[in-house]
PDB file of C-alpha atoms in Angstrom:
ATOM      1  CA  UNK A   6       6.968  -5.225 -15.988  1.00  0.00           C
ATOM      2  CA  UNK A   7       6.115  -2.261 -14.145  1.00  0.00           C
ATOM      3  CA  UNK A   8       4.369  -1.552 -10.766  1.00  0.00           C
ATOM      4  CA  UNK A   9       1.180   0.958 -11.465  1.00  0.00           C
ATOM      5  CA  UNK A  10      -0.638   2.382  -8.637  1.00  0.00           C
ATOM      6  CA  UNK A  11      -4.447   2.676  -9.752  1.00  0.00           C
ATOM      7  CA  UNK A  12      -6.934   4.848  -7.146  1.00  0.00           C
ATOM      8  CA  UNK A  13     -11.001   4.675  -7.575  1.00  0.00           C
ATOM      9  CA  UNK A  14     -13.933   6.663  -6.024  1.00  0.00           C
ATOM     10  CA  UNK A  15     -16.564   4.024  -5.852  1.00  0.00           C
ATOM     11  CA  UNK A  16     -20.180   4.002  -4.035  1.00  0.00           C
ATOM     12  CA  UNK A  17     -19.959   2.086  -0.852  1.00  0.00           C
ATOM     13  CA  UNK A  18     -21.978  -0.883  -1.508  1.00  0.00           C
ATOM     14  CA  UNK A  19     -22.179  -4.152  -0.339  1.00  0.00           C
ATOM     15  CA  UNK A  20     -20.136  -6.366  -2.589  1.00  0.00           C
ATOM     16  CA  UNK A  21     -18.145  -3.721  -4.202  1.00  0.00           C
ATOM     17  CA  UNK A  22     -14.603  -4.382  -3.085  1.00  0.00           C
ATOM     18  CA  UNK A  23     -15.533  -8.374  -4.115  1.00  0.00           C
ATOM     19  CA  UNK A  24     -16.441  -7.409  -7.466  1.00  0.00           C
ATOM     20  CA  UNK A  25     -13.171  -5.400  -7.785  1.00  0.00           C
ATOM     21  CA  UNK A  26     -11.222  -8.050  -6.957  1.00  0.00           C
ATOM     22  CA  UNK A  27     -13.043 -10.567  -8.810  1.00  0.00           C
ATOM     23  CA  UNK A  28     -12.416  -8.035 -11.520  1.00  0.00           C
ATOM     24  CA  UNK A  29      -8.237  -8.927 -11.543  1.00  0.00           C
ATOM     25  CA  UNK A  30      -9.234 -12.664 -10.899  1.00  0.00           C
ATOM     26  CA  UNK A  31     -11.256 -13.214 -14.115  1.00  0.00           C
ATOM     27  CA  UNK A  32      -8.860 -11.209 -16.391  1.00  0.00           C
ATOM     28  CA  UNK A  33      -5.776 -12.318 -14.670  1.00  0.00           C
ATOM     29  CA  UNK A  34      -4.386  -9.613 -13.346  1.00  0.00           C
ATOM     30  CA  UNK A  35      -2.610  -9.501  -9.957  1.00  0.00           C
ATOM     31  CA  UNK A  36      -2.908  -6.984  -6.767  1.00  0.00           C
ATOM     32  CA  UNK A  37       0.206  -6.189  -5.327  1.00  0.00           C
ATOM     33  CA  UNK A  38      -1.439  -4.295  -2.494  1.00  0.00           C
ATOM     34  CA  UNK A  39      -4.901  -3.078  -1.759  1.00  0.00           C
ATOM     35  CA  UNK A  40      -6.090  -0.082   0.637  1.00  0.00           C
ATOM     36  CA  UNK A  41      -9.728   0.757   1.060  1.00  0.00           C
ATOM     37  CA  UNK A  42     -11.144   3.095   3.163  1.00  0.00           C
ATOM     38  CA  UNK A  43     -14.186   5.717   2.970  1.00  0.00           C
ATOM     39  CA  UNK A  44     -14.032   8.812   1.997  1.00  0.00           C
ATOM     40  CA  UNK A  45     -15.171  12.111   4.020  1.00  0.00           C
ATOM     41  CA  UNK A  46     -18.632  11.437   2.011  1.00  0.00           C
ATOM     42  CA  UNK A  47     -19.998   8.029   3.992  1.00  0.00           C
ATOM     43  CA  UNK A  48     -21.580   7.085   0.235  1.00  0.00           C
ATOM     44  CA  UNK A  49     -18.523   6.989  -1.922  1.00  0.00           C
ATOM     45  CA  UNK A  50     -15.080   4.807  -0.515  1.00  0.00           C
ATOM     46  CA  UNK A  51     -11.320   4.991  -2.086  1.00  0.00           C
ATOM     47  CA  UNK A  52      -9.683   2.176  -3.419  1.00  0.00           C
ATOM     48  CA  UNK A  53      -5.936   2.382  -3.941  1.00  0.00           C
ATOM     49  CA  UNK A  54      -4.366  -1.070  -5.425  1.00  0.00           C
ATOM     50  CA  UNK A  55      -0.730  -1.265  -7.021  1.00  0.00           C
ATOM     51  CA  UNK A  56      -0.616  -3.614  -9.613  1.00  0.00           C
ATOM     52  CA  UNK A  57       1.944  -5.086 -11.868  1.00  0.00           C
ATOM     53  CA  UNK A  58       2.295  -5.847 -15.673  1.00  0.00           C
ATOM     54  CA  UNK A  59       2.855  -3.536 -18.923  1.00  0.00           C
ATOM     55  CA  UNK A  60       0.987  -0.672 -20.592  1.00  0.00           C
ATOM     56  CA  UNK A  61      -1.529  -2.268 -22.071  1.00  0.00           C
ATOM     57  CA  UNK A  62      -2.319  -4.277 -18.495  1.00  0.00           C
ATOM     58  CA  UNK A  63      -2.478  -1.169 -17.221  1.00  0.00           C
ATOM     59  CA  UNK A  64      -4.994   0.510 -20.250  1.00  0.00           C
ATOM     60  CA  UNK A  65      -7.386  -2.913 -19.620  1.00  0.00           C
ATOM     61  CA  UNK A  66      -7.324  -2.606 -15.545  1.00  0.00           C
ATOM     62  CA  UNK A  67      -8.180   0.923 -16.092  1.00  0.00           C
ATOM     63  CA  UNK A  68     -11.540   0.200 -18.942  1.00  0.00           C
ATOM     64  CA  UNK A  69     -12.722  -2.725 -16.784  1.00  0.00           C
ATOM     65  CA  UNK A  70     -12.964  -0.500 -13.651  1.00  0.00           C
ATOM     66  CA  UNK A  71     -14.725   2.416 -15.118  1.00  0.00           C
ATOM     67  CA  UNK A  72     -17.517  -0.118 -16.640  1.00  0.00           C
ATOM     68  CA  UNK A  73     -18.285  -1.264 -13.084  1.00  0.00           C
ATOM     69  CA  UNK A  74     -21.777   0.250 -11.927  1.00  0.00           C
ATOM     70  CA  UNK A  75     -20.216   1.531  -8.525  1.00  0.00           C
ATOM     71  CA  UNK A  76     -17.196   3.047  -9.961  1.00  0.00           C
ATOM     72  CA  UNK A  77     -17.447   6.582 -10.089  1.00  0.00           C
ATOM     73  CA  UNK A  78     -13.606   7.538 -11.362  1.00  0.00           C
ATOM     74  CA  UNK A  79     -10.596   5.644 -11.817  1.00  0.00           C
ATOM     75  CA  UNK A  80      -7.454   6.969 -12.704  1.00  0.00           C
ATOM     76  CA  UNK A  81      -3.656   5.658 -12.854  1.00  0.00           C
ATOM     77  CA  UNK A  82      -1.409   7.651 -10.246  1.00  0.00           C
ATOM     78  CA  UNK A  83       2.165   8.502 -11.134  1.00  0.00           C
ATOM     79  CA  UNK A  84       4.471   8.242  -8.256  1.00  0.00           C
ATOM     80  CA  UNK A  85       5.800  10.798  -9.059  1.00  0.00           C
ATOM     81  CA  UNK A  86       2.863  13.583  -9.244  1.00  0.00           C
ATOM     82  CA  UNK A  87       1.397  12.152  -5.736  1.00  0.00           C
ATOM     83  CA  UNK A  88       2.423  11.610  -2.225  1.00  0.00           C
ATOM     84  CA  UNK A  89       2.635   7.737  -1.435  1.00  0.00           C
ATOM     85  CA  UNK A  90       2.712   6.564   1.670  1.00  0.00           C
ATOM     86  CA  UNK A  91       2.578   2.877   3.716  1.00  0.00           C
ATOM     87  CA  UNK A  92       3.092   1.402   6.640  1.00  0.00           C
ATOM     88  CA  UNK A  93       4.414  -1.819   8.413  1.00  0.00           C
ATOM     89  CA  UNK A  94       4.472  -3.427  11.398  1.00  0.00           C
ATOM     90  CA  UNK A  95       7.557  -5.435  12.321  1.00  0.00           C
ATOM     91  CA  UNK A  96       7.816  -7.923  15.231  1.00  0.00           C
ATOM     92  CA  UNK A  97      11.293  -8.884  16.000  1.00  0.00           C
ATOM     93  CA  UNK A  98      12.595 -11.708  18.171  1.00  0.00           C
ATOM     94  CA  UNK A  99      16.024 -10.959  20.302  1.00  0.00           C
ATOM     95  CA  UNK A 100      18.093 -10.570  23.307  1.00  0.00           C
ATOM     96  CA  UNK A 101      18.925  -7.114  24.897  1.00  0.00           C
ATOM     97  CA  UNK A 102      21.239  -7.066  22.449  1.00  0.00           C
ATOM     98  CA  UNK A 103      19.767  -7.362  19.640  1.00  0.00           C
ATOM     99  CA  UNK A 104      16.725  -4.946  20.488  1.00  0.00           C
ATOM    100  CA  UNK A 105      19.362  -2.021  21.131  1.00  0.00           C
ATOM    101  CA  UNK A 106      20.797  -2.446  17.954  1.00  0.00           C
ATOM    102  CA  UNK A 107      17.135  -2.843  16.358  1.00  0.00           C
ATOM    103  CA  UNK A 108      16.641   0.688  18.301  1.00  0.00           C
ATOM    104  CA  UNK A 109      19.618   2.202  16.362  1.00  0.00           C
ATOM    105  CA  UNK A 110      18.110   1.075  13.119  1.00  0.00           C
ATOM    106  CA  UNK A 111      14.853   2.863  14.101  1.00  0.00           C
ATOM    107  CA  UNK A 112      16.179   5.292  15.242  1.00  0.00           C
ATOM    108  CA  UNK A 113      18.022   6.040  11.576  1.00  0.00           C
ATOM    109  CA  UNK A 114      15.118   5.061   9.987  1.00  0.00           C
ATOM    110  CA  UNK A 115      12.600   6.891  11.527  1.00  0.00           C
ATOM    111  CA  UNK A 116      10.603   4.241  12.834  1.00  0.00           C
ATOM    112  CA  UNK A 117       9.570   3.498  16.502  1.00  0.00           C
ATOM    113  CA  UNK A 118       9.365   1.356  18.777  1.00  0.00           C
ATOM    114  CA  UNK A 119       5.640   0.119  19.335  1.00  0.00           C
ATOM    115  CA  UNK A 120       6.313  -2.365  22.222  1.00  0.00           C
ATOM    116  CA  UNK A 121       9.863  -4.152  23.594  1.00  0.00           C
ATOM    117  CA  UNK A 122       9.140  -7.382  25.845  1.00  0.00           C
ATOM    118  CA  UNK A 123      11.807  -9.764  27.304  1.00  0.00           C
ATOM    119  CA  UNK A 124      12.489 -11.401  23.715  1.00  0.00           C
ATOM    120  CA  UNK A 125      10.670  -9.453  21.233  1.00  0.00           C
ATOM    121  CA  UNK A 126      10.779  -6.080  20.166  1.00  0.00           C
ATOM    122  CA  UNK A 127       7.930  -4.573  17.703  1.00  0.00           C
ATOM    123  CA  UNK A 128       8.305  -1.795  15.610  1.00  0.00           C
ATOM    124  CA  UNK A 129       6.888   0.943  13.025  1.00  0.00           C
ATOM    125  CA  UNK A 130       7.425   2.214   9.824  1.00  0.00           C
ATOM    126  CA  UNK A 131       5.498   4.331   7.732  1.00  0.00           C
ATOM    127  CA  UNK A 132       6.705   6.373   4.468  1.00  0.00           C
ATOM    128  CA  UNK A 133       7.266   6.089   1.124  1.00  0.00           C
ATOM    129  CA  UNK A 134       7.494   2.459  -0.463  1.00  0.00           C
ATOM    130  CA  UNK A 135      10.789   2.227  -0.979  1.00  0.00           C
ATOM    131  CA  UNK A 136      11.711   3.568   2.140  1.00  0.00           C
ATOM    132  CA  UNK A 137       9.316   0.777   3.660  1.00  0.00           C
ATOM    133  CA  UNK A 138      11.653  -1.777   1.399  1.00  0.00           C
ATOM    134  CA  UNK A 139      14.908  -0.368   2.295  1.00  0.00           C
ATOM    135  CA  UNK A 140      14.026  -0.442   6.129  1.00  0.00           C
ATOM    136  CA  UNK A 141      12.188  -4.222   5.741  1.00  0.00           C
ATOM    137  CA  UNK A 142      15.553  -5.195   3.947  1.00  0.00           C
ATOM    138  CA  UNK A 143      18.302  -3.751   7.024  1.00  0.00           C
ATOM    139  CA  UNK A 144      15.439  -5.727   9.499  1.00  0.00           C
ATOM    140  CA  UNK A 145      15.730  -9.086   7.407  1.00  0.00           C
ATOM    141  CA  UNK A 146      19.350  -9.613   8.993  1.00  0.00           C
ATOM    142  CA  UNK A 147      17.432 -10.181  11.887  1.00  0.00           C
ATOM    143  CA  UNK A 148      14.755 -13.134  13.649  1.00  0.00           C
ATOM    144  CA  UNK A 149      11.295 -11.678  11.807  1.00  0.00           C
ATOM    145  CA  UNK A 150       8.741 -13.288  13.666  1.00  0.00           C
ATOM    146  CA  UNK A 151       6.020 -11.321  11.588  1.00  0.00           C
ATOM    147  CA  UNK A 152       5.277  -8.443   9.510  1.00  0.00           C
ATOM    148  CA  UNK A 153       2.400  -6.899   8.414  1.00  0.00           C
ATOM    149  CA  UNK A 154       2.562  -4.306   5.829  1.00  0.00           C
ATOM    150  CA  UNK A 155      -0.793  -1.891   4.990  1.00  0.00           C
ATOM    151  CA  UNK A 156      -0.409  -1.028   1.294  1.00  0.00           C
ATOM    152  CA  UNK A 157      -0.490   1.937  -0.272  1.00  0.00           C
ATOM    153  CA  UNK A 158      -2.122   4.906  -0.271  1.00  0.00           C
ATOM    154  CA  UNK A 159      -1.823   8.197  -2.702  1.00  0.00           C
ATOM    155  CA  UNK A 160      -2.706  11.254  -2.987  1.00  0.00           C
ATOM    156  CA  UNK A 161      -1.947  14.195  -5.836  1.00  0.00           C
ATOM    157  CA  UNK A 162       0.506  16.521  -4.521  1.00  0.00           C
ATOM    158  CA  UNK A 163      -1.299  19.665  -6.661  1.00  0.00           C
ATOM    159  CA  UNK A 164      -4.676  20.448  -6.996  1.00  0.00           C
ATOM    160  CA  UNK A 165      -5.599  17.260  -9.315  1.00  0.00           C
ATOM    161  CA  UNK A 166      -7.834  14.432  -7.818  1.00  0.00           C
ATOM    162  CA  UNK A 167     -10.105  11.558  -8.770  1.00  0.00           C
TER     163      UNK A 167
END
């Protein structure tokens, strides 16, 4: 199995994102993560999901979605032709202690420091996927209150596009 990230232009419609995801439901396919946003035209929005299963999963996600009345492409985005990019929020509970050294991770991390109150400490991360994974695993020796993580989103590095 195999994580595929998958990136539509679709008309922004009421109901479209539902009938995406209904979509995966009826055909049994699962979303990993989901990012939707509108483009610089207010008509047409970008969907970016990461899904996971084989080839053939991936051939079927991709026929289903162009059929769809408000999809206007769809393509299947190798990681590495595009940039990548996610984010997460981490809230943190600890002593003095334990928010200095939290500090020192961010600091070799790259993330910052959002807000630091008298037991909790909350901090951000954005990059690439895996460096969202390796930084969410160095944080799991610690008290995670909560996390929240956005999903990703892609974009061709040359002058290809959907």
């Amino acid at each position: 199995m195999e994580k595929y990230i998958v990136a539509a232009l679709v008309r922004n419609h009421s109901g479209v994102l539902a009938r995406v995801s209904s979509l995966f439901g009826r055909r049994g396919f699962n979303i990993d993560s989901l990012t939707v946003s509108p483009t610089m035209d207010e008509d047409i929005s970008r969907i970016t999901l990461v899904t996971i299963g084989d080839e053939y999963t991936l051939e079927q996600i991709l026929k289903q979605m162009k059929k769809l009345e408000e999809c206007i492409s769809v393509v299947h985005i190798d990681e590495e032709e595009a940039h990548c990019r996610e984010l997460v929020l981490v809230k943190i509970h600890g002593d003095q202690t334990v928010q200095e050294t939290v500090r020192e991770i961010c600091e070799v991390y790259g993330a910052g420091i959002l807000t630091a109150m008298n037991d909790t400490i909350i901090v951000r991360k954005n990059g690439t996927p895996s460096d969202v994974d390796t930084f969410l695993s160095v944080l799991s020796n610690y008290d995670v209150v909560e996390s929240s993580r956005t999903g990703i989103t892609a974009m061709y590095k040359d002058e290809k596009s959907i």
